[in-house]
Coordinates of C-alpha atoms in Angstrom, one line a residue:
Chain A
X122 CA 29.0 -6.5 28.9
X123 CA 32.3 -4.9 28.3
X124 CA 32.1 -2.6 25.4
X125 CA 35.2 -0.5 24.6
X126 CA 35.5 2.2 22.0
X127 CA 36.9 1.1 18.6
X128 CA 40.2 2.8 19.2
X129 CA 40.9 0.6 22.2
X130 CA 40.4 -2.5 20.2
X131 CA 42.6 -1.3 17.4
X132 CA 45.6 -0.6 19.7
X133 CA 45.2 -3.3 22.3
X134 CA 42.7 -6.1 21.6
X135 CA 41.7 -7.7 24.9
X136 CA 42.9 -11.3 24.9
X137 CA 41.2 -13.5 27.4
X138 CA 42.8 -16.9 27.6
X139 CA 41.1 -19.7 25.6
X140 CA 39.2 -22.4 27.2
X141 CA 39.6 -26.1 26.4
X142 CA 36.9 -26.1 23.7
X143 CA 38.4 -23.1 21.9
X144 CA 41.8 -24.8 22.0
X145 CA 40.4 -28.1 20.8
X146 CA 38.6 -26.5 17.8
X147 CA 41.9 -24.9 16.9
X148 CA 43.7 -28.2 17.2
X149 CA 41.3 -29.6 14.7
X150 CA 42.0 -26.7 12.4
X151 CA 45.8 -27.3 12.6
X152 CA 45.2 -31.0 11.9
X153 CA 43.3 -30.0 8.8
X154 CA 46.1 -27.7 7.8
X155 CA 48.6 -30.6 8.3
X156 CA 46.4 -32.8 6.1
X157 CA 46.0 -30.3 3.3
X158 CA 49.4 -28.8 3.7
X159 CA 47.9 -25.4 3.1
X160 CA 45.2 -23.0 4.3
X161 CA 44.1 -19.6 5.7
X162 CA 45.1 -20.5 9.2
X163 CA 45.2 -17.1 10.9
X164 CA 41.9 -16.1 9.2
X165 CA 40.3 -19.2 10.7
X166 CA 41.8 -18.7 14.1
X167 CA 40.3 -15.2 14.5
X168 CA 36.9 -16.6 13.7
X169 CA 36.6 -19.6 16.1
X170 CA 34.7 -18.0 18.9
X171 CA 32.3 -16.2 16.6
X172 CA 31.3 -19.4 14.9
X173 CA 31.4 -21.3 18.2
X174 CA 28.9 -18.9 19.9
X175 CA 26.5 -19.3 16.9
X176 CA 26.6 -23.0 16.8
X177 CA 26.9 -23.7 20.5
X178 CA 24.5 -21.1 21.9
X179 CA 22.5 -19.2 19.3
X180 CA 21.5 -21.1 16.2
X181 CA 18.8 -23.7 15.7
X182 CA 19.7 -26.5 13.4
X183 CA 19.5 -30.2 12.8
X184 CA 22.7 -31.9 11.6
X185 CA 20.7 -34.9 10.5
X186 CA 18.5 -32.7 8.4
X187 CA 20.8 -29.8 7.2
X188 CA 18.1 -28.3 5.0
X189 CA 15.3 -28.3 7.7
X190 CA 13.0 -25.4 6.8
X191 CA 13.0 -24.0 10.4
X192 CA 16.8 -23.8 10.7
X193 CA 18.8 -20.6 11.2
X194 CA 20.9 -19.8 8.1
X195 CA 24.6 -18.9 8.6
X196 CA 26.5 -17.6 5.5
X197 CA 30.2 -17.4 6.0
X198 CA 30.9 -14.5 3.7
X199 CA 34.6 -14.6 4.6
X200 CA 34.9 -18.0 2.9
X201 CA 38.6 -18.2 3.4
X202 CA 38.0 -18.7 7.1
X203 CA 36.3 -22.0 6.3
X204 CA 38.6 -24.3 8.3
X205 CA 36.9 -22.9 11.5
X206 CA 33.5 -23.7 10.0
X207 CA 34.5 -27.2 8.9
X208 CA 35.8 -27.9 12.5
X209 CA 32.4 -26.8 14.0
X210 CA 30.2 -28.6 11.4
X211 CA 32.1 -31.9 12.0
X212 CA 31.9 -31.3 15.8
X213 CA 28.2 -30.9 15.5
X214 CA 27.8 -34.0 13.4
X215 CA 26.9 -32.5 10.0
X216 CA 29.5 -34.9 8.5
X217 CA 32.0 -37.4 9.7
X218 CA 35.2 -36.0 11.1
X219 CA 37.2 -38.1 8.6
X220 CA 36.3 -35.5 6.0
X221 CA 38.5 -33.0 7.8
X222 CA 41.6 -35.0 6.9
X223 CA 40.8 -34.7 3.2
X224 CA 41.0 -30.9 3.3
X225 CA 41.9 -29.7 -0.3
X226 CA 42.4 -33.3 -1.4
X227 CA 41.2 -34.3 -4.9
X228 CA 38.2 -36.3 -3.7
X229 CA 37.5 -34.5 -0.4
X230 CA 34.4 -32.4 0.0
X231 CA 36.2 -29.7 2.0
X232 CA 38.0 -27.2 -0.2
X233 CA 39.9 -24.0 0.5
X234 CA 36.6 -22.2 0.3
X235 CA 33.3 -23.7 1.3
X236 CA 30.9 -25.0 -1.3
X237 CA 27.1 -25.1 -1.2
X238 CA 25.7 -28.4 -2.2
X239 CA 28.9 -30.2 -1.5
X240 CA 29.2 -29.8 2.3
X241 CA 26.3 -30.5 4.6
X242 CA 25.6 -27.4 6.6
X243 CA 27.3 -24.9 4.2
X244 CA 24.6 -22.5 3.2
X245 CA 26.5 -20.7 0.4
X246 CA 29.5 -21.0 -1.8
X247 CA 31.8 -18.2 -0.8
X248 CA 35.4 -17.2 -1.2
X249 CA 35.0 -14.2 -3.6
X250 CA 34.5 -11.4 -1.0
X251 CA 31.6 -9.1 -0.8
X252 CA 28.9 -11.6 -1.7
X253 CA 27.6 -13.0 1.5
X254 CA 25.6 -10.1 2.8
X255 CA 23.5 -9.8 -0.4
X256 CA 22.8 -13.5 -0.3
X257 CA 21.8 -13.2 3.3
X258 CA 19.5 -10.2 2.6
X259 CA 17.8 -12.2 -0.2
X260 CA 17.2 -15.1 2.2
X261 CA 16.1 -12.8 5.0
X262 CA 13.6 -11.1 2.7
X263 CA 12.2 -14.4 1.6
X264 CA 11.9 -15.7 5.2
X265 CA 10.6 -12.7 7.0
X266 CA 6.9 -12.8 7.9
X267 CA 7.0 -16.5 8.3
X268 CA 6.8 -17.3 12.1
X269 CA 8.2 -20.8 11.5
X270 CA 11.2 -19.6 9.5
X271 CA 14.7 -19.4 10.8
X272 CA 16.9 -16.3 11.2
X273 CA 19.8 -15.3 9.0
X274 CA 23.3 -14.7 10.2
X275 CA 26.1 -13.4 7.9
X276 CA 29.7 -13.6 9.1
X277 CA 31.9 -11.2 7.2
X278 CA 35.2 -9.5 7.8
X279 CA 36.6 -6.0 8.1
X280 CA 38.8 -6.6 5.0
X281 CA 35.7 -7.4 3.1
X282 CA 34.5 -3.9 3.7
X283 CA 36.9 -2.9 0.9
X284 CA 34.3 -4.3 -1.5
X285 CA 31.7 -1.8 -2.7
X286 CA 29.1 -4.6 -2.9
X287 CA 29.3 -4.8 0.9
X288 CA 28.0 -1.3 1.2
X289 CA 25.4 -1.7 -1.6
X290 CA 24.1 -4.6 0.5
X291 CA 24.2 -2.6 3.8
X292 CA 22.0 0.1 2.2
X293 CA 19.5 -2.6 1.2
X294 CA 19.4 -4.3 4.6
X295 CA 18.6 -1.0 6.2
X296 CA 16.0 0.0 3.5
X297 CA 14.2 -3.3 4.2
X298 CA 14.5 -3.0 8.0
X299 CA 15.7 -6.6 8.2
X300 CA 15.7 -7.4 11.8
X301 CA 15.8 -11.2 11.1
X302 CA 19.3 -10.5 9.8
X303 CA 22.3 -10.3 12.1
X304 CA 25.8 -9.6 10.8
X305 CA 28.8 -10.7 12.8
X306 CA 32.0 -9.2 11.6
X307 CA 35.3 -10.8 12.3
X308 CA 37.2 -7.6 12.7
X309 CA 40.8 -8.7 13.0
X310 CA 42.2 -5.4 11.7
X311 CA 44.4 -7.2 9.2
X312 CA 44.1 -8.3 5.6
X313 CA 46.5 -10.1 3.3
X314 CA 49.0 -7.4 2.6
X315 CA 49.0 -5.4 5.8
X316 CA 46.8 -3.9 8.4
X317 CA 43.4 -2.7 7.2
X318 CA 44.4 0.8 8.2
X319 CA 47.5 0.6 5.9
X320 CA 45.8 -0.9 2.9
X321 CA 42.5 1.0 2.9
X322 CA 41.5 2.6 6.1
X323 CA 38.0 1.7 7.2
X324 CA 37.7 3.9 10.3
X325 CA 35.5 5.0 11.8
X326 CA 34.1 1.6 10.9
X327 CA 31.3 1.4 13.5
X328 CA 30.1 4.9 12.6
X329 CA 30.0 3.9 9.0
X330 CA 27.7 0.9 9.7
X331 CA 25.6 3.2 11.9
X332 CA 25.4 5.7 9.1
X333 CA 24.3 2.9 6.8
X334 CA 21.4 2.2 9.1
X335 CA 22.6 -0.7 11.2
X336 CA 22.3 -1.1 14.9
X337 CA 25.9 -1.6 15.9
X338 CA 27.5 -3.4 18.9
X339 CA 31.2 -3.9 19.4
X340 CA 32.5 -6.8 21.4
X341 CA 35.7 -8.7 22.0
X342 CA 35.4 -11.5 19.5
X343 CA 37.3 -14.0 21.6
X344 CA 35.4 -13.5 24.8
X345 CA 32.7 -16.2 24.9
X346 CA 30.8 -14.7 27.8
X347 CA 30.7 -11.3 26.0
X348 CA 29.6 -12.9 22.7
X349 CA 26.9 -14.9 24.5
X350 CA 25.6 -11.9 26.3
X351 CA 25.6 -9.8 23.1
X352 CA 23.5 -12.4 21.3
X353 CA 21.3 -13.4 24.2
X354 CA 18.2 -11.7 22.8
X355 CA 17.6 -11.4 19.0
X356 CA 16.8 -9.2 17.2
X357 CA 19.3 -6.9 18.8
X358 CA 16.9 -4.1 17.8
X359 CA 13.4 -4.4 16.3
X360 CA 12.9 -3.1 12.8
X361 CA 16.6 -2.7 12.1
X362 CA 19.4 -4.9 10.9
X363 CA 22.2 -5.4 13.4
X364 CA 25.9 -5.9 13.2
X365 CA 28.1 -7.2 16.0
X366 CA 31.6 -6.0 15.3
X367 CA 33.7 -8.7 16.9
X368 CA 37.2 -7.4 17.5
X369 CA 39.6 -10.3 17.1
X370 CA 43.2 -11.1 16.7
X371 CA 44.4 -12.7 13.5
X372 CA 46.0 -16.0 14.4
X373 CA 44.5 -15.9 17.9
X374 CA 45.5 -18.9 19.9
X375 CA 49.2 -19.3 19.1
X376 CA 51.1 -16.3 20.3
X377 CA 54.0 -16.8 17.8
X378 CA 51.7 -16.3 14.8
X379 CA 49.3 -13.7 16.2
X380 CA 49.4 -10.6 14.0
X381 CA 52.0 -12.3 11.6
X382 CA 50.8 -11.5 8.1
X383 CA 52.7 -14.4 6.6
X384 CA 50.1 -16.7 8.2
X385 CA 47.2 -15.2 6.3
X386 CA 47.6 -18.0 3.8
X387 CA 50.3 -20.6 3.5
X388 CA 50.8 -23.3 0.9
X389 CA 54.0 -24.7 2.4
X390 CA 54.0 -25.9 5.9
X391 CA 57.0 -27.5 7.6
X392 CA 56.8 -30.2 10.3
X393 CA 58.6 -27.7 12.6
X394 CA 55.9 -25.1 12.0
X395 CA 53.1 -27.7 12.7
X396 CA 54.8 -28.8 15.9
X397 CA 55.1 -25.2 17.0
X398 CA 51.4 -24.6 16.3
X399 CA 50.3 -27.6 18.4
X400 CA 52.6 -26.7 21.3
X401 CA 51.6 -23.1 21.0
X402 CA 47.9 -24.0 21.4
X403 CA 48.6 -25.9 24.6
X404 CA 50.2 -22.8 26.0
X405 CA 47.4 -20.5 25.0
Chain B
X59 CA 9.4 -7.2 -26.9
X60 CA 10.2 -5.6 -23.5
X61 CA 6.6 -4.7 -22.9
X62 CA 5.5 -8.3 -23.6
X63 CA 8.3 -9.6 -21.4
X64 CA 7.3 -7.4 -18.4
X65 CA 3.6 -8.1 -19.0
X66 CA 4.4 -11.8 -18.9
X67 CA 6.2 -11.4 -15.5
X68 CA 3.1 -9.7 -14.2
X69 CA 0.8 -12.4 -15.5
X70 CA 3.0 -15.2 -14.2
X71 CA 3.3 -13.6 -10.8
X72 CA -0.4 -13.3 -10.5
X73 CA -0.7 -17.0 -10.5
X74 CA 2.4 -18.0 -8.7
X75 CA 3.4 -16.4 -5.4
X76 CA 6.9 -17.8 -5.8
X77 CA 7.6 -15.3 -8.5
X78 CA 9.4 -12.1 -7.6
X79 CA 10.4 -9.1 -9.7
X80 CA 13.5 -7.0 -9.0
X81 CA 14.4 -3.9 -10.9
X82 CA 17.4 -1.7 -10.4
X83 CA 16.3 1.9 -11.2
X84 CA 13.9 1.4 -14.1
X85 CA 11.9 4.1 -15.8
X86 CA 9.1 5.8 -13.8
X87 CA 5.9 3.8 -13.8
X88 CA 7.5 0.5 -14.8
X89 CA 5.1 -2.3 -13.8
X90 CA 3.1 0.0 -11.5
X91 CA 0.2 -2.4 -11.6
X92 CA 2.5 -5.2 -10.4
X93 CA 3.8 -3.0 -7.6
X94 CA 0.2 -2.0 -6.5
X95 CA -1.3 -5.4 -6.7
X96 CA 1.6 -7.6 -5.4
X97 CA 3.8 -5.3 -3.3
X98 CA 5.4 -8.2 -1.5
X99 CA 6.7 -9.6 -4.8
X100 CA 8.0 -6.3 -6.3
X101 CA 11.4 -4.8 -5.5
X102 CA 13.1 -1.7 -6.9
X103 CA 16.6 -1.9 -5.4
X104 CA 18.7 0.9 -6.9
X105 CA 21.7 1.1 -9.1
X106 CA 23.5 -1.7 -7.3
X107 CA 23.6 -4.6 -9.7
X108 CA 26.2 -6.6 -7.8
X109 CA 24.0 -6.5 -4.7
X110 CA 20.8 -7.1 -6.7
X111 CA 22.1 -10.3 -8.2
X112 CA 23.3 -11.6 -4.8
X113 CA 19.9 -10.7 -3.3
X114 CA 18.1 -12.5 -6.1
X115 CA 20.2 -15.6 -5.5
X116 CA 19.4 -15.5 -1.8
X117 CA 15.7 -15.3 -2.5
X118 CA 16.0 -18.2 -5.0
X119 CA 17.7 -20.3 -2.3
X120 CA 14.5 -19.9 -0.3
X121 CA 12.3 -21.1 -3.2
X122 CA 11.5 -17.9 -5.0
X123 CA 11.7 -17.6 -8.8
X124 CA 13.3 -14.2 -9.4
X125 CA 13.1 -12.0 -12.5
X126 CA 15.7 -9.3 -12.5
X127 CA 15.4 -6.5 -15.0
X128 CA 17.8 -3.8 -16.1
X129 CA 19.8 -2.6 -19.1
X130 CA 21.8 -5.5 -20.6
X131 CA 25.3 -4.0 -20.1
X132 CA 24.8 -3.4 -16.4
X133 CA 23.2 -6.8 -15.9
X134 CA 26.3 -8.6 -17.4
X135 CA 29.5 -6.5 -17.3
X136 CA 28.9 -4.9 -14.0
X137 CA 28.1 -8.0 -11.9
X138 CA 29.8 -10.8 -13.8
X139 CA 31.3 -12.4 -10.7
X140 CA 27.9 -12.4 -9.0
X141 CA 26.4 -14.1 -12.1
X142 CA 29.1 -16.8 -11.9
X143 CA 29.3 -17.3 -8.1
X144 CA 25.8 -16.4 -6.8
X145 CA 23.7 -17.6 -9.7
X146 CA 25.6 -20.4 -11.5
X147 CA 27.4 -22.0 -8.6
X148 CA 24.1 -22.1 -6.7
X149 CA 22.0 -23.1 -9.7
X150 CA 19.7 -20.3 -8.6
X151 CA 16.3 -19.9 -10.3
X152 CA 17.0 -16.3 -11.3
X153 CA 15.9 -15.0 -14.7
X154 CA 17.9 -12.0 -16.1
X155 CA 15.7 -9.8 -18.3
X156 CA 18.3 -7.8 -20.3
X157 CA 16.9 -4.6 -21.8
X158 CA 18.2 -3.3 -25.1
X159 CA 20.8 -5.9 -25.9
X160 CA 23.0 -5.5 -29.0
X161 CA 23.0 -1.9 -30.2
X162 CA 19.4 -1.1 -29.4
X163 CA 20.8 1.9 -27.5
X164 CA 22.8 3.1 -30.5
X165 CA 22.5 6.8 -29.9
X166 CA 23.6 6.4 -26.2
X167 CA 27.0 5.1 -27.2
X168 CA 29.0 1.9 -26.3
X169 CA 28.6 2.1 -22.5
X170 CA 25.0 1.1 -23.1
X171 CA 25.6 -1.5 -25.9
X172 CA 25.7 -5.1 -24.9
X173 CA 27.8 -6.5 -27.7
X174 CA 29.7 -9.3 -25.9
X175 CA 26.9 -10.4 -23.5
X176 CA 26.3 -13.7 -25.3
X177 CA 30.0 -14.6 -25.3
X178 CA 30.5 -14.0 -21.6
X179 CA 27.2 -15.5 -20.5
X180 CA 27.7 -18.6 -22.7
X181 CA 31.0 -19.3 -20.9
X182 CA 29.3 -19.7 -17.5
X183 CA 28.6 -23.3 -16.5
X184 CA 24.8 -23.8 -16.0
X185 CA 23.7 -20.4 -17.4
X186 CA 21.0 -20.8 -20.1
X187 CA 21.2 -18.1 -22.7
X188 CA 18.0 -17.2 -24.7
X189 CA 17.5 -14.5 -27.4
X190 CA 13.9 -14.5 -28.8
X191 CA 13.3 -13.2 -32.3
X192 CA 10.1 -11.2 -31.6
X193 CA 7.4 -10.3 -29.0
X194 CA 5.3 -13.4 -29.7
X195 CA 8.2 -15.7 -29.1
X196 CA 9.1 -13.7 -26.0
X197 CA 5.7 -14.7 -24.6
X198 CA 6.4 -18.4 -25.2
X199 CA 9.9 -18.0 -23.8
X200 CA 8.6 -16.4 -20.6
X201 CA 6.1 -19.2 -20.0
X202 CA 8.9 -21.7 -20.4
X203 CA 11.1 -20.0 -17.8
X204 CA 9.0 -20.7 -14.7
X205 CA 9.9 -24.3 -14.2
X206 CA 13.3 -24.3 -15.9
X207 CA 16.0 -25.3 -13.3
X208 CA 18.9 -22.8 -12.9
X209 CA 19.7 -19.3 -14.1
X210 CA 18.5 -18.0 -17.5
X211 CA 19.7 -14.9 -19.4
X212 CA 17.0 -13.5 -21.6
X213 CA 18.1 -11.1 -24.3
X214 CA 15.6 -8.5 -25.3
X215 CA 15.5 -6.6 -28.6
X216 CA 14.8 -2.9 -29.0
X217 CA 11.0 -3.4 -29.2
X218 CA 8.6 -3.2 -32.1
X219 CA 10.7 -5.9 -33.8
X220 CA 8.9 -7.6 -36.8
X221 CA 7.2 -10.8 -35.9
X222 CA 8.8 -13.7 -37.8
X223 CA 8.0 -16.7 -35.6
X224 CA 4.7 -18.6 -36.2
X225 CA 2.2 -17.8 -33.4
X226 CA 1.3 -21.4 -32.9
X227 CA 4.8 -22.7 -32.6
X228 CA 5.6 -24.4 -29.3
X229 CA 8.7 -23.3 -27.5
X230 CA 11.3 -25.2 -25.6
X231 CA 14.5 -23.9 -24.1
X232 CA 17.3 -25.6 -26.0
X233 CA 15.6 -26.1 -29.3
X234 CA 16.3 -24.5 -32.7
X235 CA 13.6 -23.5 -35.2
X236 CA 13.8 -23.8 -39.0
X237 CA 12.0 -20.7 -40.3
X238 CA 12.8 -21.4 -44.0
X239 CA 14.2 -24.5 -45.6
X240 CA 16.9 -24.2 -48.3
X241 CA 19.3 -26.7 -49.8
X242 CA 22.2 -24.5 -50.9
X243 CA 23.0 -22.1 -48.0
X244 CA 22.0 -21.9 -44.4
X245 CA 21.7 -18.7 -42.3
X246 CA 21.9 -19.4 -38.6
X247 CA 20.5 -16.5 -36.7
X248 CA 19.8 -15.6 -33.1
X249 CA 17.6 -12.9 -31.6
X250 CA 16.0 -10.3 -33.8
X251 CA 18.4 -11.0 -36.8
X252 CA 16.1 -13.7 -38.1
X253 CA 14.1 -11.1 -40.1
X254 CA 17.2 -9.8 -42.0
X255 CA 18.2 -13.3 -42.8
X256 CA 14.7 -14.2 -44.1
X257 CA 14.9 -11.1 -46.3
X258 CA 18.4 -12.0 -47.5
X259 CA 17.1 -15.5 -48.4
X260 CA 14.3 -13.8 -50.5
X261 CA 16.9 -11.9 -52.4
X262 CA 19.0 -15.0 -53.0
X263 CA 15.9 -16.9 -54.2
X264 CA 15.5 -14.3 -57.0
X265 CA 19.0 -15.3 -58.0
X266 CA 18.2 -19.0 -58.0
X267 CA 19.9 -19.8 -54.7
X268 CA 18.0 -21.7 -52.1
X269 CA 18.9 -20.2 -48.7
X270 CA 17.4 -21.6 -45.5
X271 CA 17.1 -19.8 -42.2
X272 CA 17.4 -21.5 -38.8
X273 CA 16.6 -19.4 -35.7
X274 CA 18.6 -20.3 -32.6
X275 CA 16.7 -18.7 -29.7
X276 CA 18.7 -20.7 -27.2
X277 CA 22.4 -20.3 -27.5
X278 CA 22.9 -22.4 -24.4
X279 CA 22.1 -25.2 -24.0
X280 CA 22.7 -25.4 -27.8
X281 CA 21.0 -28.0 -29.9
X282 CA 24.2 -29.3 -31.5
X283 CA 22.7 -32.3 -33.2
X284 CA 19.9 -30.4 -34.8
X285 CA 22.3 -27.8 -36.2
X286 CA 24.7 -30.5 -37.5
X287 CA 21.8 -32.1 -39.3
X288 CA 20.7 -28.8 -40.8
X289 CA 24.2 -27.8 -41.9
X290 CA 25.2 -31.2 -43.3
X291 CA 23.6 -30.8 -46.8
X292 CA 24.4 -27.1 -47.5
X293 CA 27.4 -25.6 -49.3
X294 CA 27.7 -22.6 -47.0
X295 CA 26.8 -21.6 -43.5
X296 CA 26.5 -18.0 -42.3
X297 CA 25.8 -17.0 -38.8
X298 CA 24.1 -13.7 -38.2
X299 CA 24.0 -12.0 -34.8
X300 CA 23.7 -8.5 -33.3
X301 CA 26.8 -9.2 -31.2
X302 CA 30.5 -9.4 -31.5
X303 CA 31.9 -12.0 -33.9
X304 CA 33.9 -13.2 -30.9
X305 CA 32.4 -15.7 -28.6
X306 CA 28.7 -15.6 -29.6
X307 CA 26.6 -17.6 -32.0
X308 CA 29.3 -17.5 -34.7
X309 CA 31.8 -19.0 -32.4
X310 CA 29.4 -21.6 -31.2
X311 CA 28.6 -22.7 -34.7
X312 CA 32.2 -22.6 -35.7
X313 CA 33.0 -25.0 -32.8
X314 CA 30.3 -27.4 -34.1
X315 CA 31.6 -27.2 -37.7
X316 CA 35.2 -27.7 -36.7
X317 CA 34.3 -30.8 -34.6
X318 CA 31.7 -32.2 -37.0
X319 CA 34.3 -33.0 -39.7
X320 CA 31.8 -33.0 -42.6
X321 CA 33.1 -34.9 -45.6
X322 CA 32.7 -32.0 -48.0
X323 CA 34.2 -28.6 -47.1
X324 CA 31.7 -25.8 -46.4
X325 CA 32.0 -22.1 -46.9
X326 CA 31.5 -20.4 -43.5
X327 CA 31.2 -16.8 -42.4
X328 CA 30.4 -15.1 -39.1
X329 CA 28.3 -12.0 -39.7
X330 CA 28.2 -9.8 -36.7
X331 CA 29.8 -6.8 -35.0
X332 CA 33.6 -6.5 -35.6
X333 CA 35.9 -6.5 -32.6
X334 CA 35.3 -2.8 -31.9
X335 CA 33.1 -0.6 -29.7
X336 CA 30.6 1.3 -31.9
X337 CA 32.3 4.3 -33.6
X338 CA 29.0 5.9 -34.6
X339 CA 25.7 7.0 -33.0
X340 CA 22.6 7.2 -35.1
X341 CA 20.1 4.4 -34.7
X342 CA 20.2 0.6 -34.3
X343 CA 19.3 0.4 -38.0
X344 CA 22.2 2.7 -39.1
X345 CA 24.7 0.9 -37.0
X346 CA 23.6 -2.5 -38.3
X347 CA 23.9 -1.1 -41.9
X348 CA 27.3 0.3 -41.0
X349 CA 28.4 -3.3 -40.2
X350 CA 26.7 -4.9 -43.3
X351 CA 24.1 -6.6 -41.1
X352 CA 21.4 -5.9 -43.6
X353 CA 19.8 -8.2 -46.2
X354 CA 21.6 -7.1 -49.4
X355 CA 25.2 -7.4 -48.1
X356 CA 24.2 -10.6 -46.3
X357 CA 22.9 -12.1 -49.5
X358 CA 26.0 -11.0 -51.4
X359 CA 28.2 -12.7 -48.9
X360 CA 26.2 -15.9 -49.0
X361 CA 26.3 -16.0 -52.8
X362 CA 30.0 -15.6 -52.8
X363 CA 30.5 -18.3 -50.2
X364 CA 28.2 -20.7 -52.1
X365 CA 30.4 -20.1 -55.2
X366 CA 27.8 -18.2 -57.2

C-alpha cells in the first residue's frame, strides 16, 4: 500500500484516473444536481471512492431490509456530501433511482442533508457538523460484545475537525477502546471559505488523532486499490479505534472544478455549467 | 428529589438491561452501587455534554433507554443543537435528568441557574418536558419514563422539597393535576412551585377568596383541554414557575388563553423570574423572595387581579 507523509498529500494529492464506475457515480450526482438545481457538488465528489469502497467491498447490508440487525452501520457525519451517498444507495437498491431526480424537491425524500427515517439506508440525520462520531460511538458501545452485531463506520471530514465535539468524541472512542468503530475521514484540505490551513490549521492532523488514541492510516482517498487494501482486515488494530485519513481532492473528477471553492455549494447552476460537468467527467 | 430520581434509575435498570445511565462528571460516589452491580450499564463520560448527548442518542438507536444526568444548565444550554438534532430528530429514547433547575444553585451564580430551560426545551419538536413537584411524584414520573417514546427532559428541584402530591395519585406524562379546587382564582404551577401556590391559596381563603391550584408536571405535551376547562369558570389566572416569565409555563398558558377566546375577560399574570440573570447570591429561598415568588405577594397579586 502506498502511504505518503501528510505533507505530500497537502501539496500534491496523487490523482489516479477514475474508472468507469467512479465516473458513472459522479454522473448520477451531476444529474441530481441538475434536478435539484443546487447542491454541495465538490464535497460529494471528494467522497465518492470512500463510500464506494464501503458499499462495494467492505460493508454487510441488505437493501431489502435496511434495518437488518446484523448490518454494518455507516453514519455520514459530513452530511453535506449526501449526493454521493444517495447515488450509492440507489445503485445498491435501497430505493428506486427515480428518487434521485427529486433531490431537494418538495415531495422528494432526498434533501440537501440526509435524514434518518426518511431515506432507506440512511443511519442518522446529519448536516450539523461534529455530531456523527458521537452517534457512532453510542452505537458501537451498544453493539460491542454481540458477535452477531454489525460494525460501525463514521465518515467525517477534515473541516469537521474545527468542531470541539469531534475531539470530545475522539477522547471517548479511545477511552472505550472501540475497535468495532472505524472512522474514514474525507480529508479534502478545503472547507467553505478557504483551505483548512487558512481557516483553522489542523496540522499535524494525523498526529492529533494519534495523540487522541486512534490507530491512524493515511491513504489516497481516490485510489480504490489502496482503499480496499487498507480496509481488507478489520479492525485495523485490536482494542483501539481506527481512523483512515483519506486524502482527497475537492471536486475530484472534473478538472475545471477541482479545488475551486465556489463549487463547495451552489444554488444556481447554468446549463453551460452542467454541460461542462458532464463533458469533464468523460475526460476524467 | 434527585436522590429519589437516581435511586429510581438504579431500580429500573436492575429489572431492565436496556436501561443505561450516563453521567458527565458527577459528585464522587454517585450511584456507586449501580456502577458496581451493573458496570456495563453505567457510564461516566466527562465534561463533554455535546458528545454525551450524541453518544446517548447512538445507544438509543440500538434499543437502549438512556438516562443522562448532569447540572441543568450544562444539559440544556451547552448542547442545545445535540438535543434538537441527535435526540429530537431521531426520536431517541433518552431521558435528561436535570439537576438543580431554576435557582437551586443560587449561591453559585447565574452560570449554574437554569432559568430558561423550559422555554428552550419546549420549543423542540418531540421533546417531552416534565417538572415534578416533589420526590414522591418523581418516583411516579420515573416509572412512566421507561416505555414513553422519544426524548424526555426531567427537571429536578433542589431536594428536600415539601411533598404536596397525594402518594396514591397515578401519573401519566401529559396530564395536569388539580391539587386544590377554587371557583374565583386559579394558580397554574409547575415543578416545586405548587407548595407556594397552595400556601397562597390558604391566605386567600382567609380573605374569602376561593383559589384553586392546578399542578402542571408536564409542560409538553401540554393538556390544553384540561387547562381550558379549569380556567373557564375563574375570574383570574396566575401562572407560577421558578423560571423566566419568557417562554415557560406562563407563556404556554397565555397562548391557551389568547386562543381560547373565553366570553368573559380574565385577569392574568405570569409570576416567575423577570428577564434578568440573578443579581444576588444567597439561597434559593432568598432569590424566590427577591422576585416575589412567595405566598404573601402571590396572594396579593391574585386578590388584585380578582378585583378584591
